Amino acid sequence: MEKDKLAKYQYIAAEIRRRINDNVYPPKTMLPDQQSLAAEFGVSRMTVKKALDMLAHEGMIYKRSGLGTFVLGSVPFKFGDESPVTDFDGLTRMLGKRASTLVIDFDVIFPSESLMKRLGVHQDEPVYEIRRLRYKDGKPLILEHTFMSARLVPGVTRSVLKGSLYHYVHKVVPQKFGGAYRKIHADKADKFDMEYLGAKSDDPILEVEQIVWLTNGTTLEYSRSRNLYTEREYSVTEINDV
Amino acid sequence: MEKDKLAKYQYIAAEIRRRINDNVYPPKTMLPDQQSLAAEFGVSRMTVKKALDMLAHEGMIYKRSGLGTFVLGSVPFKFGDESPVTDFDGLTRMLGKRASTLVIDFDVIFPSESLMKRLGVHQDEPVYEIRRLRYKDGKPLILEHTFMSARLVPGVTRSVLKGSLYHYVHKVVPQKFGGAYRKIHADKADKFDMEYLGAKSDDPILEVEQIVWLTNGTTLEYSRSRNLYTEREYSVTEINDV
DNA sequence: GAGTGGTCTAGACCACTAC
DNA sequence: TAGTGGTCTAGACCACTCC
């Protein structure tokens, strides 16, 4: 697809999404059938279906064969104040000038057995070990512990780490981010959390452990990000595809 | 589709998934192109593409226009021992006879303002408030606090709650689970956690807050499940669709 | 230029649901 | 029986990547 140009199914999905949000198609009512929508937008039914598939995946509508398509609406999906933090791009991009960084530790090491598995690197392949404290508006927010192959992303320096690491990766590595596997758990505060996040010894920590890979399948990084329990939550929408 | 019968694209997805797991298509290599696969399986290219779309969404492969399809493999996705707990069906179904339940509290209430929003019910519509402690192999595992419309799921009793609530819902309500919105955070242990989960006052708690809705769009329940930080983690695979 | 995946069509048949 | 969404085809054109 040409850049900036939406595919028809994307345009249709966006339009129907808009109508649902604008209450043109209110929750708990039925959407027009695919045939009618195809006629309205002047496309084939397959194209409409693809648009509806997207919306179904987002949880906005629900399709049922033989019956029709229900509007679920965006009502139950957001409750309270949100901060998704489901971003691939770093904090810097999200917060802009409100973000700053302290580089606590920066080493090049040879990977341990478990790190070899997680990063998919060889024993003799050097790996960066990075510890950074990220601030938001001058207040400590996230304590990051990152491992990244030095062969894959050469030339990382302390001054790179002071800014946006992901921005640097994008310059050096031609591929984009393909995806991430994340594990979220709660933990007790350790000495790093107390020193840098200002956690008290009985403050719970939310840790997001992740493996990020690139569009060509290479594993880019393995990292653990720790937050004070009051500073972060993780949101997921789970659609039952059965 | 007839039940038990797989659609072609589902069969093809399963077959390719098997080949990836069996290392017929090893990670970091290229998959045959869609034309060849279509020829091999005797289907049209659209059908192959739909199968590959599924696998891409699972994070097993990555497609790139103009280049081809990379195998990512299931390698980086599982690290260490896993227990997904991304299940719609209750603990009872997952653990079978290893699960048991203590009903701590069971009331019918009228919803507060915030509960009305979350459950999508009216002010005068009675709602169950349920607190249960779920055991695994006789050991306390999850402390559940559940709200559910009594109109939607009539006839809940303490003895129903001793067994599988979801099993009962399936009997009473014709719809299936459509999806869930979840928020995961860390929290300090409160008096309930200490009393029922055996948490110490400085033990972190992992809380999963969720709204579950049915296939017709009705919100079924709003609940909070709390675990000792040592007993549970939450896993997500995030695919970058850009 | 050759090959890749992405999109789109026009029409077909199917299973399921409701009346 | 009529209407719904699900699947599938055979072929078309496109943008992109690599050589």
Short mmCIF file of C-alpha atoms (C1' of nucleotides) in Angstrom, two decimals:
data_model
loop_
_atom_site.label_atom_id
_atom_site.label_comp_id
_atom_site.label_asym_id
_atom_site.label_seq_id
_atom_site.Cartn_x
_atom_site.Cartn_y
_atom_site.Cartn_z
CA MET A 1 0.00 0.00 0.00
CA GLU A 2 1.08 3.49 -0.75
CA LYS A 3 1.93 5.31 2.40
CA ASP A 4 -0.69 7.66 3.79
CA LYS A 5 -3.30 5.90 1.71
CA LEU A 6 -5.75 3.80 3.65
CA ALA A 7 -6.88 0.50 2.26
CA LYS A 8 -10.61 0.41 1.65
CA TYR A 9 -11.21 -2.01 4.49
CA GLN A 10 -9.26 0.25 6.82
CA TYR A 11 -11.27 3.26 5.79
CA ILE A 12 -14.51 1.34 6.27
CA ALA A 13 -13.39 0.06 9.67
CA ALA A 14 -12.51 3.60 10.74
CA GLU A 15 -15.85 4.92 9.51
CA ILE A 16 -17.88 2.28 11.32
CA ARG A 17 -15.77 2.78 14.43
CA ARG A 18 -16.61 6.46 14.23
CA ARG A 19 -20.32 5.74 13.85
CA ILE A 20 -20.27 3.50 16.89
CA ASN A 21 -18.49 6.12 18.97
CA ASP A 22 -20.89 8.78 17.70
CA ASN A 23 -23.83 6.58 18.64
CA VAL A 24 -25.05 6.32 15.05
CA TYR A 25 -24.87 2.59 15.74
CA PRO A 26 -25.66 2.45 19.46
CA PRO A 27 -24.44 -0.42 21.67
CA LYS A 28 -26.68 -3.49 21.86
CA THR A 29 -28.23 -2.82 18.47
CA MET A 30 -27.54 -4.58 15.21
CA LEU A 31 -25.27 -3.31 12.49
CA PRO A 32 -26.60 -3.23 8.91
CA ASP A 33 -25.86 -6.52 7.20
CA GLN A 34 -22.67 -6.96 5.20
CA GLN A 35 -24.50 -6.82 1.88
CA SER A 36 -25.97 -3.40 2.65
CA LEU A 37 -22.68 -2.04 3.93
CA ALA A 38 -20.94 -3.33 0.81
CA ALA A 39 -23.52 -1.50 -1.30
CA GLU A 40 -23.20 1.69 0.74
CA PHE A 41 -19.41 1.80 0.47
CA GLY A 42 -19.38 0.49 -3.08
CA VAL A 43 -17.12 -2.47 -2.33
CA SER A 44 -17.44 -6.22 -2.31
CA ARG A 45 -18.74 -8.07 0.70
CA MET A 46 -15.28 -9.58 1.39
CA THR A 47 -13.91 -6.11 1.93
CA VAL A 48 -16.68 -5.21 4.36
CA LYS A 49 -16.11 -8.47 6.17
CA LYS A 50 -12.44 -7.73 6.56
CA ALA A 51 -13.27 -4.36 8.09
CA LEU A 52 -15.73 -5.98 10.47
CA ASP A 53 -13.15 -8.62 11.39
CA MET A 54 -10.87 -5.85 12.58
CA LEU A 55 -13.58 -4.29 14.71
CA ALA A 56 -14.53 -7.67 16.10
CA HIS A 57 -10.92 -8.21 17.07
CA GLU A 58 -10.93 -4.90 18.88
CA GLY A 59 -14.01 -5.98 20.78
CA MET A 60 -16.22 -3.25 19.35
CA ILE A 61 -18.68 -5.58 17.62
CA TYR A 62 -19.62 -9.20 17.72
CA LYS A 63 -20.62 -11.19 14.66
CA ARG A 64 -22.74 -14.27 14.80
CA SER A 65 -23.39 -16.42 11.79
CA GLY A 66 -27.07 -16.69 10.93
CA LEU A 67 -27.96 -13.78 13.14
CA GLY A 68 -26.10 -10.62 12.38
CA THR A 69 -23.61 -8.24 13.89
CA PHE A 70 -24.08 -6.74 17.35
CA VAL A 71 -22.60 -3.48 18.47
CA LEU A 72 -20.75 -3.85 21.75
CA GLY A 73 -19.55 -0.27 21.84
CA SER A 74 -16.55 1.16 23.55
CA VAL A 75 -18.37 1.53 26.86
CA PRO A 76 -17.12 -1.34 29.00
CA PHE A 77 -13.58 -1.26 27.66
CA LYS A 78 -12.29 1.74 29.40
CA PHE A 79 -12.91 2.18 33.03
CA GLY A 80 -11.31 4.94 34.97
CA ASP A 81 -8.18 6.76 33.95
CA GLU A 82 -5.98 4.91 31.56
CA SER A 83 -2.35 4.75 30.67
CA PRO A 84 -1.86 1.79 28.39
CA VAL A 85 1.95 1.61 28.29
CA THR A 86 1.55 -1.04 25.61
CA ASP A 87 3.99 0.81 23.49
CA PHE A 88 6.92 -0.44 21.52
CA ASP A 89 8.49 2.89 21.23
CA GLY A 90 10.22 4.03 24.29
CA LEU A 91 9.21 6.35 27.03
CA THR A 92 10.95 9.20 25.28
CA ARG A 93 8.55 9.12 22.38
CA MET A 94 5.55 8.84 24.67
CA LEU A 95 6.50 11.58 27.07
CA GLY A 96 8.67 13.75 24.88
CA LYS A 97 10.44 16.43 26.87
CA ARG A 98 8.83 15.27 30.07
CA ALA A 99 11.13 12.24 30.02
CA SER A 100 14.71 12.17 31.19
CA THR A 101 17.16 9.42 31.96
CA LEU A 102 19.88 8.48 34.42
CA VAL A 103 22.31 5.83 33.20
CA ILE A 104 23.07 3.77 36.28
CA ASP A 105 25.14 1.05 34.71
CA PHE A 106 26.44 0.24 31.26
CA ASP A 107 28.55 -2.82 30.59
CA VAL A 108 29.36 -5.25 27.85
CA ILE A 109 29.20 -8.84 29.06
CA PHE A 110 29.15 -12.36 27.70
CA PRO A 111 25.73 -13.92 28.09
CA SER A 112 24.82 -16.44 30.73
CA GLU A 113 23.10 -19.68 29.77
CA SER A 114 19.60 -18.29 30.33
CA LEU A 115 20.37 -15.02 28.59
CA MET A 116 21.67 -16.92 25.54
CA LYS A 117 18.29 -18.60 25.28
CA ARG A 118 16.29 -15.45 25.77
CA LEU A 119 18.27 -13.33 23.34
CA GLY A 120 19.09 -16.15 20.94
CA VAL A 121 22.79 -15.25 20.86
CA HIS A 122 25.95 -17.34 21.03
CA GLN A 123 28.19 -17.75 24.02
CA ASP A 124 30.93 -15.60 22.55
CA GLU A 125 28.67 -12.82 21.37
CA PRO A 126 28.97 -9.70 23.50
CA VAL A 127 25.80 -8.31 25.03
CA TYR A 128 25.08 -4.90 26.50
CA GLU A 129 23.85 -4.87 30.04
CA ILE A 130 22.12 -1.58 30.74
CA ARG A 131 20.51 -0.24 33.85
CA ARG A 132 18.63 3.02 33.50
CA LEU A 133 16.33 5.07 35.64
CA ARG A 134 13.68 6.90 33.65
CA TYR A 135 12.12 10.05 34.99
CA LYS A 136 8.82 11.65 34.16
CA ASP A 137 8.65 15.35 34.96
CA GLY A 138 11.75 14.90 37.08
CA LYS A 139 10.22 12.17 39.21
CA PRO A 140 11.62 8.59 39.11
CA LEU A 141 9.22 6.39 37.18
CA ILE A 142 10.75 3.25 35.71
CA LEU A 143 13.83 1.27 36.57
CA GLU A 144 14.98 -0.59 33.46
CA HIS A 145 17.36 -3.50 33.22
CA THR A 146 18.06 -4.25 29.57
CA PHE A 147 20.10 -6.80 27.64
CA MET A 148 20.78 -6.31 23.95
CA SER A 149 23.15 -7.89 21.44
CA ALA A 150 26.11 -5.59 20.74
CA ARG A 151 26.56 -7.15 17.30
CA LEU A 152 22.98 -6.29 16.36
CA VAL A 153 23.08 -2.72 17.66
CA PRO A 154 26.69 -1.53 17.51
CA GLY A 155 27.92 1.78 18.78
CA VAL A 156 25.78 2.30 21.85
CA THR A 157 27.35 4.79 24.22
CA ARG A 158 26.42 6.36 27.50
CA SER A 159 25.29 9.49 25.69
CA VAL A 160 22.98 7.41 23.48
CA LEU A 161 21.51 5.91 26.61
CA LYS A 162 20.89 9.36 28.07
CA GLY A 163 18.45 9.94 25.22
CA SER A 164 16.18 7.52 23.44
CA LEU A 165 17.70 4.07 23.01
CA TYR A 166 14.89 3.01 20.70
CA HIS A 167 15.42 6.01 18.50
CA TYR A 168 19.05 4.97 18.13
CA VAL A 169 18.05 1.38 17.37
CA HIS A 170 15.78 2.62 14.61
CA LYS A 171 18.68 4.47 13.05
CA VAL A 172 21.13 1.58 13.24
CA VAL A 173 18.85 -1.37 12.52
CA PRO A 174 16.79 -1.40 9.30
CA GLN A 175 14.01 -3.57 10.69
CA LYS A 176 11.10 -2.43 12.76
CA PHE A 177 9.70 -3.93 15.91
CA GLY A 178 7.79 -7.09 15.14
CA GLY A 179 6.35 -7.78 18.53
CA ALA A 180 6.94 -8.51 22.16
CA TYR A 181 6.32 -11.22 24.63
CA ARG A 182 5.60 -9.89 28.08
CA LYS A 183 5.26 -11.33 31.54
CA ILE A 184 3.77 -9.17 34.27
CA HIS A 185 4.26 -9.92 37.93
CA ALA A 186 4.36 -8.35 41.33
CA ASP A 187 7.50 -8.40 43.42
CA LYS A 188 8.99 -7.11 46.64
CA ALA A 189 11.17 -4.04 46.44
CA ASP A 190 14.89 -4.79 46.25
CA LYS A 191 17.76 -2.48 47.08
CA PHE A 192 17.76 -0.96 43.57
CA ASP A 193 14.06 -0.16 43.81
CA MET A 194 14.58 1.47 47.18
CA GLU A 195 17.59 3.45 46.06
CA TYR A 196 16.33 4.64 42.70
CA LEU A 197 12.54 4.47 42.72
CA GLY A 198 12.34 5.62 46.30
CA ALA A 199 10.42 2.50 47.26
CA LYS A 200 9.93 1.68 50.90
CA SER A 201 10.83 -1.85 51.91
CA ASP A 202 7.19 -2.90 51.99
CA ASP A 203 6.18 -1.22 48.71
CA PRO A 204 5.08 -3.68 46.03
CA ILE A 205 6.75 -3.43 42.62
CA LEU A 206 5.12 -4.14 39.26
CA GLU A 207 7.61 -5.76 36.93
CA VAL A 208 7.16 -6.11 33.19
CA GLU A 209 9.57 -8.64 31.75
CA GLN A 210 9.75 -8.58 27.98
CA ILE A 211 11.41 -10.01 24.92
CA VAL A 212 11.19 -7.75 21.87
CA TRP A 213 11.85 -9.08 18.39
CA LEU A 214 12.25 -7.43 15.03
CA THR A 215 10.31 -7.91 11.83
CA ASN A 216 12.93 -10.34 10.56
CA GLY A 217 12.60 -12.55 13.61
CA THR A 218 15.78 -11.50 15.37
CA THR A 219 15.45 -10.98 19.09
CA LEU A 220 16.36 -7.41 19.91
CA GLU A 221 16.23 -7.21 23.66
CA TYR A 222 15.38 -8.84 26.88
CA SER A 223 14.44 -6.47 29.64
CA ARG A 224 12.80 -6.02 32.98
CA SER A 225 11.07 -2.76 33.85
CA ARG A 226 10.12 -2.10 37.41
CA ASN A 227 7.65 0.47 38.73
CA LEU A 228 6.27 1.44 42.03
CA TYR A 229 2.83 -0.19 42.34
CA THR A 230 1.18 3.23 42.41
CA GLU A 231 2.76 4.35 39.15
CA ARG A 232 1.76 1.79 36.58
CA GLU A 233 -0.79 -0.76 35.50
CA TYR A 234 -1.05 -2.97 32.48
CA SER A 235 -4.18 -3.28 30.32
CA VAL A 236 -5.19 -6.03 27.94
CA THR A 237 -8.25 -6.71 25.84
CA GLU A 238 -8.81 -10.38 25.32
CA ILE A 239 -11.19 -11.49 22.57
CA ASN A 240 -12.66 -14.98 22.65
CA ASP A 241 -12.17 -16.21 19.11
CA VAL A 242 -13.93 -19.55 19.59
CA MET B 1 -19.13 -24.36 9.49
CA GLU B 2 -20.13 -27.84 10.42
CA LYS B 3 -18.86 -28.66 13.87
CA ASP B 4 -15.72 -30.78 14.12
CA LYS B 5 -14.88 -29.81 10.58
CA LEU B 6 -11.97 -27.48 10.20
CA ALA B 7 -12.08 -24.77 7.59
CA LYS B 8 -9.33 -25.16 5.03
CA TYR B 9 -7.47 -22.14 6.30
CA GLN B 10 -7.61 -23.52 9.82
CA TYR B 11 -6.26 -26.85 8.69
CA ILE B 12 -3.46 -25.15 6.78
CA ALA B 13 -2.60 -22.93 9.74
CA ALA B 14 -2.45 -25.99 12.00
CA GLU B 15 -0.27 -27.86 9.53
CA ILE B 16 2.20 -25.00 9.14
CA ARG B 17 2.22 -24.49 12.89
CA ARG B 18 3.11 -28.16 13.25
CA ARG B 19 5.91 -27.87 10.70
CA ILE B 20 7.37 -24.92 12.54
CA ASN B 21 7.26 -26.74 15.85
CA ASP B 22 8.78 -29.84 14.23
CA ASN B 23 11.55 -27.73 12.75
CA VAL B 24 10.54 -28.52 9.17
CA TYR B 25 10.46 -24.74 8.85
CA PRO B 26 13.17 -23.68 11.30
CA PRO B 27 13.18 -20.24 12.96
CA LYS B 28 14.89 -17.43 11.05
CA THR B 29 14.33 -19.12 7.70
CA MET B 30 11.80 -18.21 5.05
CA LEU B 31 8.52 -19.94 4.51
CA PRO B 32 7.65 -21.04 0.96
CA ASP B 33 5.81 -18.27 -0.84
CA GLN B 34 2.03 -18.10 -0.78
CA GLN B 35 1.71 -19.27 -4.38
CA SER B 36 3.63 -22.48 -3.68
CA LEU B 37 1.73 -23.18 -0.50
CA ALA B 38 -1.53 -22.61 -2.34
CA ALA B 39 -0.42 -25.15 -4.95
CA GLU B 40 0.70 -27.65 -2.33
CA PHE B 41 -2.57 -27.51 -0.40
CA GLY B 42 -4.68 -27.21 -3.51
CA VAL B 43 -6.38 -23.98 -2.47
CA SER B 44 -6.43 -20.40 -3.63
CA ARG B 45 -3.82 -17.94 -2.45
CA MET B 46 -6.43 -16.02 -0.41
CA THR B 47 -6.97 -19.10 1.70
CA VAL B 48 -3.27 -19.54 2.34
CA LYS B 49 -3.00 -15.87 3.21
CA LYS B 50 -5.76 -16.19 5.77
CA ALA B 51 -3.93 -19.10 7.39
CA LEU B 52 -0.71 -17.11 7.49
CA ASP B 53 -2.57 -14.13 8.93
CA MET B 54 -3.56 -16.30 11.88
CA LEU B 55 -0.01 -17.45 12.47
CA ALA B 56 1.28 -13.91 12.15
CA HIS B 57 -1.19 -12.82 14.78
CA GLU B 58 0.10 -15.54 17.08
CA GLY B 59 3.60 -14.26 16.58
CA MET B 60 4.86 -17.45 14.94
CA ILE B 61 5.73 -15.87 11.60
CA TYR B 62 6.28 -12.44 10.20
CA LYS B 63 5.22 -11.39 6.71
CA ARG B 64 6.79 -8.57 4.83
CA SER B 65 5.50 -7.34 1.53
CA GLY B 66 8.06 -7.58 -1.22
CA LEU B 67 10.26 -9.88 0.77
CA GLY B 68 8.56 -12.98 2.04
CA THR B 69 7.53 -14.69 5.23
CA PHE B 70 9.96 -15.26 8.08
CA VAL B 71 9.63 -17.99 10.64
CA LEU B 72 9.90 -16.61 14.14
CA GLY B 73 9.22 -19.94 15.79
CA SER B 74 7.89 -20.61 19.23
CA VAL B 75 11.36 -20.19 20.75
CA PRO B 76 11.37 -16.72 22.30
CA PHE B 77 7.76 -16.89 23.34
CA LYS B 78 8.06 -19.22 26.22
CA PHE B 79 10.75 -18.67 28.72
CA GLY B 80 10.75 -20.67 31.87
CA ASP B 81 7.76 -22.43 33.32
CA GLU B 82 4.47 -21.02 32.24
CA SER B 83 0.96 -20.85 33.53
CA PRO B 84 -0.97 -18.56 31.24
CA VAL B 85 -4.16 -18.10 33.26
CA THR B 86 -5.55 -16.29 30.24
CA ASP B 87 -8.61 -18.43 30.48
CA PHE B 88 -12.21 -17.47 30.25
CA ASP B 89 -13.43 -20.62 31.83
CA GLY B 90 -12.98 -20.77 35.51
CA LEU B 91 -10.38 -22.32 37.67
CA THR B 92 -12.57 -25.38 38.06
CA ARG B 93 -12.25 -26.29 34.43
CA MET B 94 -8.51 -25.66 34.43
CA LEU B 95 -7.67 -27.54 37.56
CA GLY B 96 -10.49 -30.06 37.69
CA LYS B 97 -10.59 -31.89 41.01
CA ARG B 98 -7.54 -30.05 42.26
CA ALA B 99 -9.72 -26.95 42.67
CA SER B 100 -11.96 -26.25 45.59
CA THR B 101 -13.77 -23.19 46.85
CA LEU B 102 -14.68 -21.40 50.04
CA VAL B 103 -17.60 -18.99 49.77
CA ILE B 104 -16.64 -16.11 52.03
CA ASP B 105 -19.47 -13.76 51.24
CA PHE B 106 -22.56 -13.82 49.09
CA ASP B 107 -24.94 -10.88 48.93
CA VAL B 108 -27.38 -9.22 46.62
CA ILE B 109 -26.87 -5.47 46.48
CA PHE B 110 -27.91 -2.47 44.44
CA PRO B 111 -25.05 -1.14 42.37
CA SER B 112 -23.02 1.91 43.22
CA GLU B 113 -22.45 4.57 40.61
CA SER B 114 -19.15 3.11 39.43
CA LEU B 115 -20.48 -0.43 39.42
CA MET B 116 -23.44 0.67 37.26
CA LYS B 117 -20.98 1.91 34.69
CA ARG B 118 -18.78 -1.14 34.78
CA LEU B 119 -21.60 -3.67 34.60
CA GLY B 120 -23.89 -1.57 32.44
CA VAL B 121 -26.88 -2.11 34.72
CA HIS B 122 -29.56 0.20 36.08
CA GLN B 123 -29.70 1.61 39.56
CA ASP B 124 -32.62 -0.61 40.58
CA GLU B 125 -31.19 -3.80 39.13
CA PRO B 126 -29.94 -6.20 41.82
CA VAL B 127 -26.35 -7.38 41.55
CA TYR B 128 -24.62 -10.30 43.21
CA GLU B 129 -21.61 -9.48 45.29
CA ILE B 130 -19.49 -12.57 45.73
CA ARG B 131 -16.29 -13.14 47.59
CA ARG B 132 -14.68 -16.51 47.13
CA LEU B 133 -11.39 -18.11 48.05
CA ARG B 134 -10.19 -20.60 45.47
CA TYR B 135 -7.88 -23.42 46.51
CA LYS B 136 -5.51 -25.45 44.42
CA ASP B 137 -4.60 -28.80 45.95
CA GLY B 138 -5.98 -27.54 49.23
CA LYS B 139 -3.75 -24.45 49.27
CA PRO B 140 -5.26 -20.94 49.02
CA LEU B 141 -4.56 -19.55 45.56
CA ILE B 142 -6.93 -16.80 44.44
CA LEU B 143 -9.14 -14.41 46.31
CA GLU B 144 -12.01 -13.37 44.05
CA HIS B 145 -14.36 -10.45 44.43
CA THR B 146 -17.08 -10.69 41.79
CA PHE B 147 -20.07 -8.59 40.76
CA MET B 148 -22.69 -9.99 38.41
CA SER B 149 -26.19 -8.99 37.38
CA ALA B 150 -28.79 -11.13 39.16
CA ARG B 151 -31.26 -10.53 36.34
CA LEU B 152 -28.81 -11.92 33.81
CA VAL B 153 -27.84 -14.97 35.83
CA PRO B 154 -30.77 -15.85 38.09
CA GLY B 155 -30.75 -18.59 40.67
CA VAL B 156 -27.21 -18.40 41.96
CA THR B 157 -26.93 -20.01 45.38
CA ARG B 158 -24.13 -20.71 47.82
CA SER B 159 -23.98 -24.29 46.62
CA VAL B 160 -23.54 -23.10 43.03
CA LEU B 161 -20.69 -20.94 44.21
CA LYS B 162 -19.03 -23.89 45.92
CA GLY B 163 -18.61 -25.43 42.50
CA SER B 164 -18.02 -23.78 39.16
CA LEU B 165 -19.81 -20.48 38.75
CA TYR B 166 -18.91 -20.32 35.05
CA HIS B 167 -20.35 -23.77 34.47
CA TYR B 168 -23.60 -22.56 35.98
CA VAL B 169 -23.55 -19.41 33.85
CA HIS B 170 -23.17 -21.55 30.75
CA LYS B 171 -26.26 -23.51 31.72
CA VAL B 172 -28.40 -20.48 32.47
CA VAL B 173 -27.22 -18.06 29.80
CA PRO B 174 -27.36 -19.06 26.13
CA GLN B 175 -24.48 -16.84 25.04
CA LYS B 176 -20.82 -17.62 25.32
CA PHE B 177 -18.01 -15.43 26.55
CA GLY B 178 -17.18 -12.79 24.00
CA GLY B 179 -14.12 -11.32 25.61
CA ALA B 180 -12.62 -9.58 28.56
CA TYR B 181 -10.92 -6.33 29.38
CA ARG B 182 -8.24 -6.74 32.00
CA LYS B 183 -6.11 -4.45 34.12
CA ILE B 184 -3.15 -5.89 35.97
CA HIS B 185 -1.53 -4.14 38.87
CA ALA B 186 0.45 -4.69 42.00
CA ASP B 187 -0.93 -3.82 45.40
CA LYS B 188 -0.20 -4.04 49.08
CA ALA B 189 -1.84 -6.85 51.02
CA ASP B 190 -5.04 -5.88 52.77
CA LYS B 191 -6.74 -7.61 55.69
CA PHE B 192 -8.59 -10.01 53.36
CA ASP B 193 -5.35 -11.05 51.67
CA MET B 194 -3.72 -11.64 55.01
CA GLU B 195 -6.63 -13.58 56.40
CA TYR B 196 -7.41 -15.75 53.40
CA LEU B 197 -4.31 -15.91 51.22
CA GLY B 198 -1.99 -16.07 54.19
CA ALA B 199 -0.17 -12.97 53.00
CA LYS B 200 2.20 -11.21 55.34
CA SER B 201 1.73 -7.47 55.69
CA ASP B 202 4.68 -6.76 53.38
CA ASP B 203 3.80 -9.37 50.73
CA PRO B 204 2.95 -7.83 47.35
CA ILE B 205 -0.32 -8.85 45.70
CA LEU B 206 -0.96 -9.23 41.98
CA GLU B 207 -4.47 -8.09 41.15
CA VAL B 208 -6.25 -8.81 37.89
CA GLU B 209 -9.28 -6.59 37.45
CA GLN B 210 -11.56 -7.66 34.64
CA ILE B 211 -14.81 -7.01 32.84
CA VAL B 212 -16.17 -10.04 30.98
CA TRP B 213 -18.81 -9.66 28.29
CA LEU B 214 -20.92 -12.12 26.37
CA THR B 215 -21.21 -12.70 22.66
CA ASN B 216 -24.30 -10.50 22.51
CA GLY B 217 -22.51 -7.59 24.09
CA THR B 218 -23.99 -7.84 27.56
CA THR B 219 -21.53 -7.34 30.36
CA LEU B 220 -21.48 -10.46 32.49
CA GLU B 221 -19.22 -9.64 35.38
CA TYR B 222 -16.83 -7.23 36.94
CA SER B 223 -14.29 -8.85 39.20
CA ARG B 224 -11.00 -8.49 40.97
CA SER B 225 -8.79 -11.52 41.55
CA ARG B 226 -5.93 -11.26 43.94
CA ASN B 227 -2.94 -13.56 44.26
CA LEU B 228 0.18 -13.71 46.33
CA TYR B 229 3.01 -12.38 44.16
CA THR B 230 4.69 -15.77 44.22
CA GLU B 231 1.67 -17.59 42.86
CA ARG B 232 0.79 -15.94 39.62
CA GLU B 233 2.03 -14.00 36.66
CA TYR B 234 0.31 -12.71 33.55
CA SER B 235 1.61 -13.30 30.03
CA VAL B 236 0.83 -11.40 26.85
CA THR B 237 2.06 -11.59 23.31
CA GLU B 238 1.89 -8.26 21.58
CA ILE B 239 2.18 -8.14 17.79
CA ASN B 240 3.13 -4.93 16.08
CA ASP B 241 0.58 -4.67 13.29
CA VAL B 242 1.99 -1.48 11.79
"C1'" DG C 1 12.54 -7.10 -14.28
"C1'" DA C 2 11.13 -10.82 -11.37
"C1'" DG C 3 9.19 -12.15 -7.29
"C1'" DT C 4 6.96 -11.14 -2.97
"C1'" DG C 5 2.88 -10.17 -0.05
"C1'" DG C 6 -1.46 -6.80 0.16
"C1'" DT C 7 -5.79 -5.72 -1.64
"C1'" DC C 8 -9.96 -6.31 -4.09
"C1'" DT C 9 -13.68 -8.30 -6.93
"C1'" DA C 10 -17.95 -10.90 -8.35
"C1'" DG C 11 -19.91 -14.63 -7.57
"C1'" DA C 12 -20.59 -19.13 -5.41
"C1'" DC C 13 -21.91 -22.51 -1.84
"C1'" DC C 14 -22.39 -23.51 3.05
"C1'" DA C 15 -24.34 -23.70 7.96
"C1'" DC C 16 -26.90 -21.45 11.02
"C1'" DT C 17 -30.99 -18.75 12.76
"C1'" DA C 18 -35.54 -17.09 12.80
"C1'" DC C 19 -40.17 -17.10 11.26
"C1'" DT D 1 -38.16 -20.04 3.33
"C1'" DA D 2 -35.47 -16.04 3.64
"C1'" DG D 3 -31.69 -13.83 5.51
"C1'" DT D 4 -27.41 -13.82 8.00
"C1'" DG D 5 -22.32 -14.34 8.33
"C1'" DG D 6 -18.31 -17.85 7.01
"C1'" DT D 7 -15.63 -19.74 3.50
"C1'" DC D 8 -13.58 -20.15 -0.93
"C1'" DT D 9 -12.23 -19.33 -5.76
"C1'" DA D 10 -9.71 -17.51 -9.89
"C1'" DG D 11 -7.93 -13.90 -11.35
"C1'" DA D 12 -6.53 -9.07 -11.22
"C1'" DC D 13 -3.73 -5.01 -10.04
"C1'" DC D 14 -0.71 -2.81 -6.69
"C1'" DA D 15 3.58 -1.43 -3.94
"C1'" DC D 16 7.54 -3.01 -2.36
"C1'" DT D 17 12.26 -5.29 -2.34
"C1'" DC D 18 16.17 -7.21 -4.43
"C1'" DC D 19 19.25 -7.88 -8.25
#
